[in-house]
Short mmCIF file of C-alpha atoms and ligand atoms in Angstrom, two decimals:
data_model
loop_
_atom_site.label_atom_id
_atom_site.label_comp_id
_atom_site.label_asym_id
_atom_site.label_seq_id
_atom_site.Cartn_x
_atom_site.Cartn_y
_atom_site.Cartn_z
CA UNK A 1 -5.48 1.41 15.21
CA UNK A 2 -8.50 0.19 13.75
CA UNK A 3 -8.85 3.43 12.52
CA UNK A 4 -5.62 2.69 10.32
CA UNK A 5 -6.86 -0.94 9.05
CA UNK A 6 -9.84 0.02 8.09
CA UNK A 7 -8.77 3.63 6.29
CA UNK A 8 -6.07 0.81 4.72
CA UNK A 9 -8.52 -2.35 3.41
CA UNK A 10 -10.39 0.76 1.42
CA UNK A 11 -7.19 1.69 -0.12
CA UNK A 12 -6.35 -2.01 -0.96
CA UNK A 13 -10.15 -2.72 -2.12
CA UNK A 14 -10.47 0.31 -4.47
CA UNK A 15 -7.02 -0.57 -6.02
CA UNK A 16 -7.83 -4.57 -6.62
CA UNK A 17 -8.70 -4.66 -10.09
CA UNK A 18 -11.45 -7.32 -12.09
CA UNK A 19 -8.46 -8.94 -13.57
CA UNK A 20 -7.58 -10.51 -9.99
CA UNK A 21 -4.52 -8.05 -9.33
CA UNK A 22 -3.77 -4.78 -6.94
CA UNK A 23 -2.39 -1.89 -8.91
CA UNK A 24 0.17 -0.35 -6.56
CA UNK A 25 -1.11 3.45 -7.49
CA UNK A 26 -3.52 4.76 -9.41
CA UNK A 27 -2.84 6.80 -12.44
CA UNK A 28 1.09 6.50 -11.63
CA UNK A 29 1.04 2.41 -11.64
CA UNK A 30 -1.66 0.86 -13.60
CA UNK A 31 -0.49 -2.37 -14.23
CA UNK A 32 0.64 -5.34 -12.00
CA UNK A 33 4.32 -5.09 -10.49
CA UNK A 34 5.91 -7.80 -9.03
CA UNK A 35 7.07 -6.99 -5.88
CA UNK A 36 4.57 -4.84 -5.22
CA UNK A 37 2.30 -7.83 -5.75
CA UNK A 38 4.22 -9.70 -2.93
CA UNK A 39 3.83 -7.25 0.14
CA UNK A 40 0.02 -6.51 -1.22
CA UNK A 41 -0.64 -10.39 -0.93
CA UNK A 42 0.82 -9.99 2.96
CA UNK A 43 -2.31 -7.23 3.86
CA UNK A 44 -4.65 -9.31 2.10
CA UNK A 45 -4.06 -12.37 4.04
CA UNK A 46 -5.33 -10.72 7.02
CA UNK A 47 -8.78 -9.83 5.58
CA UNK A 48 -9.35 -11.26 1.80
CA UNK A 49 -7.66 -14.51 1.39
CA UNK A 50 -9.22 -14.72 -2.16
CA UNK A 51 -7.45 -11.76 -3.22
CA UNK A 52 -4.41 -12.96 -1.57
CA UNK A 53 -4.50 -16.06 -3.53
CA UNK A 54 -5.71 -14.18 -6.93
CA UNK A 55 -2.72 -12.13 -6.18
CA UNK A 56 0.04 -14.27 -6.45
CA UNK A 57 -1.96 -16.41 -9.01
CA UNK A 58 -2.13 -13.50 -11.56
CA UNK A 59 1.55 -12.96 -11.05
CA UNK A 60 2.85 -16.44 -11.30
CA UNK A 61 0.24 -17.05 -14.64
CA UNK A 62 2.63 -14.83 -16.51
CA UNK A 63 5.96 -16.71 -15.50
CA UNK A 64 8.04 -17.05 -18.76
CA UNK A 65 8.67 -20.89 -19.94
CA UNK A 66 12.47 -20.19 -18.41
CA UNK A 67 11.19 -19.69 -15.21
CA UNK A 68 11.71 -16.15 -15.52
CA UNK A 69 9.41 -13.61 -13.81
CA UNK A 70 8.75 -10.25 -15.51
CA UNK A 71 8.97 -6.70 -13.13
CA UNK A 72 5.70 -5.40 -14.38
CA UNK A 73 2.45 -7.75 -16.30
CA UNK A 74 0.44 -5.52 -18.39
CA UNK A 75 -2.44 -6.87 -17.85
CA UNK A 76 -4.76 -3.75 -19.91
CA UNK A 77 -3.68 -1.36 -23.07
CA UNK A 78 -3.12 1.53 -21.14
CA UNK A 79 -0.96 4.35 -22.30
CA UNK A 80 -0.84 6.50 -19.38
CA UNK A 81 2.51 4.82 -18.20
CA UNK A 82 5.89 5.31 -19.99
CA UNK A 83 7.59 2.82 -20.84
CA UNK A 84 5.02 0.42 -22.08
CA UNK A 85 5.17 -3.04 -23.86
CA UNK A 86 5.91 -1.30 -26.90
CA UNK A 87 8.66 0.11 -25.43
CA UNK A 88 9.80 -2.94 -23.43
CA UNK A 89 9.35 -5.64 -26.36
CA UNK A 90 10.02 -8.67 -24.41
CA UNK A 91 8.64 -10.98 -27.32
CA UNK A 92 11.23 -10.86 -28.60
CA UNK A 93 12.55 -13.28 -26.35
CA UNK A 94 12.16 -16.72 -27.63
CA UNK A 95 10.57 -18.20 -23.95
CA UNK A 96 8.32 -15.30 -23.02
CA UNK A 97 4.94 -15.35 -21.82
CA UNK A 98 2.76 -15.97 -25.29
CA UNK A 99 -0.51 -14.91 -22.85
CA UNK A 100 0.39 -12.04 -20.89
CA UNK A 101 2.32 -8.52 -22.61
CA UNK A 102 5.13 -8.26 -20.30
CA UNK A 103 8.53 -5.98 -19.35
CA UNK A 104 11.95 -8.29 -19.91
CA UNK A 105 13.07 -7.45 -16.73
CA UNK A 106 12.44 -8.64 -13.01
CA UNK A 107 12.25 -7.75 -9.48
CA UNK A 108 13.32 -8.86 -6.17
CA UNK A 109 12.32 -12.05 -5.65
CA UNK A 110 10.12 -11.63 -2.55
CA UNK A 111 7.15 -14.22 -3.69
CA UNK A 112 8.89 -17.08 -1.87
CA UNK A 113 8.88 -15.76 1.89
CA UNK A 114 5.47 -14.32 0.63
CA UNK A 115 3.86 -17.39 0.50
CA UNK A 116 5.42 -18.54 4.35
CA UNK A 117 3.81 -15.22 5.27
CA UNK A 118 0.84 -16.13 4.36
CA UNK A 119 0.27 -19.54 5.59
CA UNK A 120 1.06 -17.69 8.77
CA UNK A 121 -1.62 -15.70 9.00
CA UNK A 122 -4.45 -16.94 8.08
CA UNK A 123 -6.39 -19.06 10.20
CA UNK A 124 -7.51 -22.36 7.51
CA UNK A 125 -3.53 -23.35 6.90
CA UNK A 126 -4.88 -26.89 5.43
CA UNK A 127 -6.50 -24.42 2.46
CA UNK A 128 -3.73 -22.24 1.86
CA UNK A 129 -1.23 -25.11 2.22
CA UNK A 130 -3.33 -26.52 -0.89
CA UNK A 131 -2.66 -23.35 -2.55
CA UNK A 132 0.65 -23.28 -1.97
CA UNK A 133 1.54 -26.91 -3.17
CA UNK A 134 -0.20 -25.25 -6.56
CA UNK A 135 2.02 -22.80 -6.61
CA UNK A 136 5.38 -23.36 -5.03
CA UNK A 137 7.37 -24.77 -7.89
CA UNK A 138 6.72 -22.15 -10.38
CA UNK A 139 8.52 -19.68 -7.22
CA UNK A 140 11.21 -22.96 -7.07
CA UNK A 141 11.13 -22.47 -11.34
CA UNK A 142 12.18 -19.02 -10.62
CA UNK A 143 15.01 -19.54 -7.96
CA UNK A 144 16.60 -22.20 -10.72
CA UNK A 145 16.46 -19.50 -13.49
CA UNK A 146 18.07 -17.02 -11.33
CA UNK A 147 21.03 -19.37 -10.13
CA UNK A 148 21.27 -21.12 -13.62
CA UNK A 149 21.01 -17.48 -15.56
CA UNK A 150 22.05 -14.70 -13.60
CA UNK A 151 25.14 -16.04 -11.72
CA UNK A 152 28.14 -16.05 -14.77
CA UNK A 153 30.80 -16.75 -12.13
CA UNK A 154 29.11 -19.51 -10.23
CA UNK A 155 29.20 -17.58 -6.57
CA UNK A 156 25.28 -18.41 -5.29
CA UNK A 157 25.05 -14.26 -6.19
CA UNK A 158 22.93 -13.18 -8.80
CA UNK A 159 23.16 -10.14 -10.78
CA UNK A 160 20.79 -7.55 -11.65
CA UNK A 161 21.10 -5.78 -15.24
CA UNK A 162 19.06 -3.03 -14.79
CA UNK A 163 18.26 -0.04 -11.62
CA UNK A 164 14.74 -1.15 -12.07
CA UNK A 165 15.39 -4.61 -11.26
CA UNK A 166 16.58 -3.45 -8.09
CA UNK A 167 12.76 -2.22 -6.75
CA UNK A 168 15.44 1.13 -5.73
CA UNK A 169 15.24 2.46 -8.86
CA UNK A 170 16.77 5.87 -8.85
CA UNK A 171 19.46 5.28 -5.43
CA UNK A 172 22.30 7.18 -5.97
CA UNK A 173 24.18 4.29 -5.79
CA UNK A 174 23.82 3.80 -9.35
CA UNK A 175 24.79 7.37 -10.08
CA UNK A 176 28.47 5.61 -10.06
CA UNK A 177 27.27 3.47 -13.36
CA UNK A 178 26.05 6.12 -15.02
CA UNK A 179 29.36 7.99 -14.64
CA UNK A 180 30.54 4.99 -16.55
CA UNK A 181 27.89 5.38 -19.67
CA UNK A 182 27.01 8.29 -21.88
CA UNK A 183 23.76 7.47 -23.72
CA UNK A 184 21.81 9.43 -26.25
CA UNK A 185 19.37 11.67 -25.22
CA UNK A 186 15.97 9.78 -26.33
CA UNK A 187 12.80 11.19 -27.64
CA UNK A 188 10.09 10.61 -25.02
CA UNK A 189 7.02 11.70 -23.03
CA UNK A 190 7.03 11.16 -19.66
CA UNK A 191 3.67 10.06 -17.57
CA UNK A 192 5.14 9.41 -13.99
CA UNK A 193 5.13 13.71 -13.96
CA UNK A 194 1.70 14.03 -14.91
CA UNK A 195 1.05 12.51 -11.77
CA UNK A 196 3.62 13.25 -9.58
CA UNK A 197 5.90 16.30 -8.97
CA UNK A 198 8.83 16.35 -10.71
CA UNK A 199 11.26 17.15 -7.60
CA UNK A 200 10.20 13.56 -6.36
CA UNK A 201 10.74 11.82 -9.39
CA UNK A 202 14.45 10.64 -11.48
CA UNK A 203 15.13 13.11 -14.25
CA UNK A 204 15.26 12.92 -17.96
CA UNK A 205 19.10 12.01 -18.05
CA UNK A 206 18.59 9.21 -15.82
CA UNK A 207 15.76 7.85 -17.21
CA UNK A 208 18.13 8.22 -20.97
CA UNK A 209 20.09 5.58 -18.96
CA UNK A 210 17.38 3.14 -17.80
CA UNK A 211 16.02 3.43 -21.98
CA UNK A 212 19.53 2.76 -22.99
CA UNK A 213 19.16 -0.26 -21.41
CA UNK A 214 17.14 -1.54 -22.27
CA UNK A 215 17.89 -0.82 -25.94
CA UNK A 216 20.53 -3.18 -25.64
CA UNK A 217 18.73 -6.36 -24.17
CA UNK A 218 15.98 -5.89 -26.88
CA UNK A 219 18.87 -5.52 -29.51
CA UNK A 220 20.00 -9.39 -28.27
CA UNK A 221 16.51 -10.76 -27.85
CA UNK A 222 16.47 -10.30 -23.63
CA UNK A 223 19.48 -13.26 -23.72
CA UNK A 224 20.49 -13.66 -19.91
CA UNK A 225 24.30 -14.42 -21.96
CA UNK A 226 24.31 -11.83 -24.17
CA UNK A 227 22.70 -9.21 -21.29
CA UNK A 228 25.73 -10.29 -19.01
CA UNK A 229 28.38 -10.28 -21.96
CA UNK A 230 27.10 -6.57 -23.07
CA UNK A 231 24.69 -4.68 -20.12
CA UNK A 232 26.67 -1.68 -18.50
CA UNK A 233 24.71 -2.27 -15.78
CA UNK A 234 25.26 -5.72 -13.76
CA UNK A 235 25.27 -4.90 -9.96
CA UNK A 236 25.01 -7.51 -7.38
CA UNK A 237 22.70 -6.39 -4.98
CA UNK A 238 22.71 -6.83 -1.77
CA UNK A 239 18.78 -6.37 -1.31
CA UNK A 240 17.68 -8.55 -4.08
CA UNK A 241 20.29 -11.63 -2.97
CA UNK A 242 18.88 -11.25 0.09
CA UNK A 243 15.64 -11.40 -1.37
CA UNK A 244 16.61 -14.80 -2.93
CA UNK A 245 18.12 -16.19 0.41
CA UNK A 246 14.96 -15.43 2.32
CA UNK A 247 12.67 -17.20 -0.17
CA UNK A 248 15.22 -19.86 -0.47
CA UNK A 249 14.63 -20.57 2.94
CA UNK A 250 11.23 -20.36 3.07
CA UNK A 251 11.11 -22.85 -0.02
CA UNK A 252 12.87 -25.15 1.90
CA UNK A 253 10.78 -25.01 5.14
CA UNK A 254 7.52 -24.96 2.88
CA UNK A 255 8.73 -28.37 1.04
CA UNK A 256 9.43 -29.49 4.00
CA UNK A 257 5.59 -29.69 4.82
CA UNK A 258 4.66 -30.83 2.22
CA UNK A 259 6.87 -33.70 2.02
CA UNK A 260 8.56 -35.43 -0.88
CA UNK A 261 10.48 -32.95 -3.51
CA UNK A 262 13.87 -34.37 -1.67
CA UNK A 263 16.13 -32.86 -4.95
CA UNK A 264 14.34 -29.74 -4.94
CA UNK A 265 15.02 -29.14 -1.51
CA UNK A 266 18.77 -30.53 -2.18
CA UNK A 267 19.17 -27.75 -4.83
CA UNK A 268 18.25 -25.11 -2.52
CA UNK A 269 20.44 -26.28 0.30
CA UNK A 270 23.13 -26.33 -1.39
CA UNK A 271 22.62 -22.92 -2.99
CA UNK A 272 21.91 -21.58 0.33
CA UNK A 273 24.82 -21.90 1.73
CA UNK A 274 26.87 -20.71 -0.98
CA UNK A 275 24.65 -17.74 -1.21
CA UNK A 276 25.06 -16.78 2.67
CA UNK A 277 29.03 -17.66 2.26
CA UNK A 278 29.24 -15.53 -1.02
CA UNK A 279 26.88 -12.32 0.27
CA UNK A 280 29.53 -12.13 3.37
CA UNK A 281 32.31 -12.32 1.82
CA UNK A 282 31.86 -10.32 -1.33
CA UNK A 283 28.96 -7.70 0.43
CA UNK A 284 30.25 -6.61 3.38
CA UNK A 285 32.64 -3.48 3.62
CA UNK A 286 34.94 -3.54 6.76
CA UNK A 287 35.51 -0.29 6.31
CA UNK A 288 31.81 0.88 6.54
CA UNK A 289 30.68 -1.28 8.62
CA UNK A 290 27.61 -2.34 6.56
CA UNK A 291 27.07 -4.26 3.25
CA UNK A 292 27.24 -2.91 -0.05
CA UNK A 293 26.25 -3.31 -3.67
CA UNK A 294 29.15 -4.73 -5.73
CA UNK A 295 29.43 -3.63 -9.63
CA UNK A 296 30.24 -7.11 -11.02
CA UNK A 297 30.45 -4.78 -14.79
CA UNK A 298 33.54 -3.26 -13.44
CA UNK A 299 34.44 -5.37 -10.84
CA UNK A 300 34.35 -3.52 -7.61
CA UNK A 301 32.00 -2.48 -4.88
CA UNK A 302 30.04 0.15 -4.77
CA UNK A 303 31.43 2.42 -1.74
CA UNK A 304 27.77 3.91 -0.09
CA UNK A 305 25.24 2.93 2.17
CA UNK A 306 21.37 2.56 1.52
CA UNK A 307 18.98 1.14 3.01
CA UNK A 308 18.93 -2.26 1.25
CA UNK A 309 22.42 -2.37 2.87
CA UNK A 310 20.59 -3.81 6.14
CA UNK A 311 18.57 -6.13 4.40
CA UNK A 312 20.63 -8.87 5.33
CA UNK A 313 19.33 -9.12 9.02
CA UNK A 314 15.79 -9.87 7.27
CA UNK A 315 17.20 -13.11 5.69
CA UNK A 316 19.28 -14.00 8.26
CA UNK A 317 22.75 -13.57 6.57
CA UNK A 318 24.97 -11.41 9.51
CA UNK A 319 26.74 -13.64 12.39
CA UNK A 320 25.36 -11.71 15.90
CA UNK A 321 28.64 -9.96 15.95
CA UNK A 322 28.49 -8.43 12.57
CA UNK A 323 24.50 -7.64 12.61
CA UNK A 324 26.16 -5.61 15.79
CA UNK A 325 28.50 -3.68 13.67
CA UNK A 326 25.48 -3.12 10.90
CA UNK A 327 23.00 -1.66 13.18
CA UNK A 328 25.35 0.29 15.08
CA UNK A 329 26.04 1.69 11.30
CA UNK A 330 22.78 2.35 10.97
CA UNK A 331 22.11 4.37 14.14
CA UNK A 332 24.81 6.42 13.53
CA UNK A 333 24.20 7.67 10.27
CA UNK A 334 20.36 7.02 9.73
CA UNK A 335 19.31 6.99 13.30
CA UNK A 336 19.49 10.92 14.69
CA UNK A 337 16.61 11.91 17.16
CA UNK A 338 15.75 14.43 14.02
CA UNK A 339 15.02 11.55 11.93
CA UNK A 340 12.57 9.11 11.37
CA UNK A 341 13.79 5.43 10.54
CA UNK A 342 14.96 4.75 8.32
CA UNK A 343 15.85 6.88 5.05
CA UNK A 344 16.78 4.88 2.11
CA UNK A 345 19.67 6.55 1.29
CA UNK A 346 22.60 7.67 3.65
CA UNK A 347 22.15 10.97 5.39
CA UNK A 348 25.39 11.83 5.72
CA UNK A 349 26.43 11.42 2.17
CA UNK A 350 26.27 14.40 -0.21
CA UNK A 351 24.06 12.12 -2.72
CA UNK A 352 21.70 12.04 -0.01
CA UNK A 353 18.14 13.74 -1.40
CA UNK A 354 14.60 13.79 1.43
CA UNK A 355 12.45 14.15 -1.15
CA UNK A 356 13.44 12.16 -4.00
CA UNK A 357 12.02 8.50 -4.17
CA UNK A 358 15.16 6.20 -2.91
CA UNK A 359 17.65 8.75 -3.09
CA UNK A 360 16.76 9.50 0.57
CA UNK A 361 13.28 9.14 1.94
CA UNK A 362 11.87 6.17 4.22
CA UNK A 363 9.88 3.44 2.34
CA UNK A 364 7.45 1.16 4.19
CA UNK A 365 8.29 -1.89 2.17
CA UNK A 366 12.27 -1.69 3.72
CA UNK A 367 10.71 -0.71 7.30
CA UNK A 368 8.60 -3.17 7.66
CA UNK A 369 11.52 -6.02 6.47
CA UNK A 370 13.92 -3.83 9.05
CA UNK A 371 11.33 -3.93 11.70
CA UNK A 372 11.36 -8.15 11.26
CA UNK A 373 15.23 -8.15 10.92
CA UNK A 374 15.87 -5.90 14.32
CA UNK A 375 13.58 -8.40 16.13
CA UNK A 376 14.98 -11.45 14.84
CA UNK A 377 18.37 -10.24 15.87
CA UNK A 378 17.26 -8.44 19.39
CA UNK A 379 16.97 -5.80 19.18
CA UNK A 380 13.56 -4.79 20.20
CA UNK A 381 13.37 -1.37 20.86
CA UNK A 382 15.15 -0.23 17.46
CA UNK A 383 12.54 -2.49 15.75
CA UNK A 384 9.45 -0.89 17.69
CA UNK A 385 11.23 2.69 16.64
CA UNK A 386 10.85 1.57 13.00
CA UNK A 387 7.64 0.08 13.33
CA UNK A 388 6.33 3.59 14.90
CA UNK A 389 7.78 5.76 12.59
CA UNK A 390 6.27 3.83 10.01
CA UNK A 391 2.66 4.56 11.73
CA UNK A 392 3.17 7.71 12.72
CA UNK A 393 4.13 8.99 8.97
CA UNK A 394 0.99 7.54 7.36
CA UNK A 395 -1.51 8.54 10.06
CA UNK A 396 0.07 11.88 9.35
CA UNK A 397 -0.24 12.31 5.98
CA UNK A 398 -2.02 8.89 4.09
CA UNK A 399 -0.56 5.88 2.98
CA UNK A 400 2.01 7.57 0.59
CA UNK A 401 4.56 5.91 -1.52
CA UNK A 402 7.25 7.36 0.26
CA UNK A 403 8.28 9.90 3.08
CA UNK A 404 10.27 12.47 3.95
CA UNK A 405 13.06 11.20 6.84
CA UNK A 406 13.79 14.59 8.40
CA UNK A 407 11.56 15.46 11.33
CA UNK A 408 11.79 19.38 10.69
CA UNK A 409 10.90 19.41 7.10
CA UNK A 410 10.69 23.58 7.71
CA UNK A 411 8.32 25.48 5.39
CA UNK A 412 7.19 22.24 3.62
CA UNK A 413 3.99 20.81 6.06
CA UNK A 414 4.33 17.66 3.78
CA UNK A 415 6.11 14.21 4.46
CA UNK A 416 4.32 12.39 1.83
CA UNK A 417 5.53 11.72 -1.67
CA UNK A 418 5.15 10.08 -4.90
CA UNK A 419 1.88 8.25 -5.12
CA UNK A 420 -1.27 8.40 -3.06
CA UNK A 421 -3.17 5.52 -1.70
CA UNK A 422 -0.32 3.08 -2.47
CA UNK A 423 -1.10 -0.17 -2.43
CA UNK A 424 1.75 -1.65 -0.40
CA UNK A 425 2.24 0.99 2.13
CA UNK A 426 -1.47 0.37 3.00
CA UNK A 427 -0.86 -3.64 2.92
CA UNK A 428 2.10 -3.50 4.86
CA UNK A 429 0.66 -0.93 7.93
CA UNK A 430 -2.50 -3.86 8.14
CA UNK A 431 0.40 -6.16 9.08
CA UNK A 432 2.38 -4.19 11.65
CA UNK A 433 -0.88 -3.28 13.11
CA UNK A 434 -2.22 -7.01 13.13
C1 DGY B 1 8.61 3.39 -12.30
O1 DGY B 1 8.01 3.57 -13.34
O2 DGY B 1 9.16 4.29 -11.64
C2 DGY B 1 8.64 2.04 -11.74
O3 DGY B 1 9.11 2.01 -10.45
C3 DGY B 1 9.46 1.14 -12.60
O4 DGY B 1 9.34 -0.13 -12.10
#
């Protein structure tokens, strides 16, 4: 165990940059992302509270005057990543960062339960509570933005307009949007296969889709009205709402300590509830038994099962009966004695690829929020399953970026894929472990 941490604090150390940030891979991600950033900050708490700190600091310094918070900060000109700020253009957007070169799209909003993590586990909590008081209403900025800007029909459920908003970014639950677009085939070299295999990366066409895009937000300036009039793409997801209703909560609770801010805390009551009404009403499938993405573009759900679908029990959003339905779900189609918990994508669906980044393999980031979820709701020994299949795949191969589900993986010796010494999968063991 110790064994772990340590091999795990090296892989953190060596990818903490000068400028005060972790870069979640090197050579494949060179810049800040930012929820990558979040589960980083949770393994630093336990040894580095500086870095933990400088983490979310770095992060929140590049918050757009909207309250918007961009997916990746390019901190450094580097061109070894595709697609860069000069791709990305989010200037052009009138309330963008004027001090930090940024994408003009976002990520699940994780920072706010981040911060409640972290005042958990380290041992000064008068210093870190200062820290948070610095930082909390930039987070509380963000929430407003998202409610005020991403929610057209006033439901507490915010949209996403692009797969890498998502953090999934190539499920093959958005294989059903692109059956609904037909973009031009773009002129580009890709970087990501330089440094990873292409078998375990999205292809060319799909990445034609993500450029596409994009293409159209920078043709309207990045306008959250515009985006929502015009982007193909506008999913509400049931991982990144429940994203927003765990950090919601955790804003609340974390006001609550501090005292005063009686509106702000108002605000996010009252969204809270709507959000938790909303997410069970619109989210869940009967039918499936679990929670699915809804594609607010065309106006119906999105018929498969992932592993954002059990989310939800992170953040608290399932009665007891229906969590019982969800996990039972889960078991059955994720949970065979050949498999270790828990694949990202369904097994039993023929979109369902092992080796492909979320099309199918098991990512700590979702194991680790399953592992808290389970126990919150009971069930112990399902939670102790994840949290040892999580261990057992990275003392087996490293602290990999993702990992092959199926127990017999025949010929290939491998379960780790996609980048090496990644930052959160490293962060993330420390705080199993601890
Ligand atoms: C990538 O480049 O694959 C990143 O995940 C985008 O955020």
């Amino acid at each position: 165990k110790e064994n772990i941490i340590n091999r795990a604090i090296s892989v953190l150390d060596a990818n903490f940059q000068e400028g005060g940030f972790t870069i979640p891979s090197k050579g494949l991600y060179p810049f800040q992302w930012k929820w990558d950033s979040g589960f980083i900050a949770v393994g630093l708490a336990h040894y580095n509270t500086d870095h933990a700190k400088k983490e979310i600091e770095t992060l929140l310094n590049a918050q757009w005057d909207n309250g918007f918070i961009p997916h990746i900060v390019f901190h450094t000109d580097d061109d070894s990543y595709f697609p860069g700020h000069d791709f990305h253009r989010s200037d052009l957007h009138p309330l963008s960062s004027k001090q930090y070169k940024s994408t003009g799209m976002t990520q699940p909003p994780v920072t706010g339960f981040i911060l409640q993590d972290m005042l958990n586990i380290v041992d000064d909590k008068e210093d870190m509570l200062n820290f948070i008081k610095g930082q909390i209403d930039k987070v509380y900025d963000n929430h407003v933005y998202f409610y005020e800007n991403r929610d057209p029909q006033n439901e507490g459920l915010v949209y996403i307009y692009h797969n890498w908003e998502s953090g999934t970014d190539n499920s093959p639950v958005w294989d059903d949007i692109w059956d609904t677009m037909n973009p031009p085939e773009y002129t580009f070299e890709r970087k990501d296969t330089t440094h990873v295999d292409a078998s375990e990366r999205p292809s060319k066409r799909e990445y034609d889709h993500y450029l596409y895009i994009i293409d159209i937000a920078k043709q309207n300036n990045y306008d959250d009205t515009k985006i929502a009039e015009l982007s193909p793409f506008l999913v509400q997801d049931p991982l990144f709402n429940a994203m927003l209703i765990k950090s919601n909560q955790a804003l609340i609770e974390l006001y609550g300590m501090i005292g005063g801010n009686d509106d702000k805390i108002a605000y996010l009551r009252k969204n809270q509830e709507k959000s938790i009404a909303s997410f069970n009403k619109k989210l869940w499938n009967t039918e499936l038994g679990a929670y699915v993405h809804y594609d607010l573009r065309n106006e119906k759900p999105i018929r498969h099962i992932s592993s954002s679908s059990f989310s939800p029990l992170f953040a608290a959003i399932p009665s007891k009966e229906r969590a019982e339905v969800l996990v039972h779900t889960m078991m059955e189609r994720f949970g065979g004695d050949d498999k270790y918990l828990c694949a990202s994508f369904d097994p039993t669906d023929d979109r369902f690829d092992p080796r492909k980044y979320w099309r199918g393999p098991v990512w700590i980031n979702m194991n680790w929020m399953l592992y808290r979820g389970l126990k919150d709701y009971g069930y112990q020994e399902i939670a102790e399953r994840v949290k040892n299949d999580s261990i057992e795949l990275i003392e087996r191969d490293g602290f990999f970026e993702y990992f092959d589900c199926r127990k017999d993986t025949g010929k290939e010796t491998r379960k780790g894929y996609g980048g090496d010494n990644f930052s959160w999968s490293a962060a993330l063991i420390i705080d199993l472990l601890k």
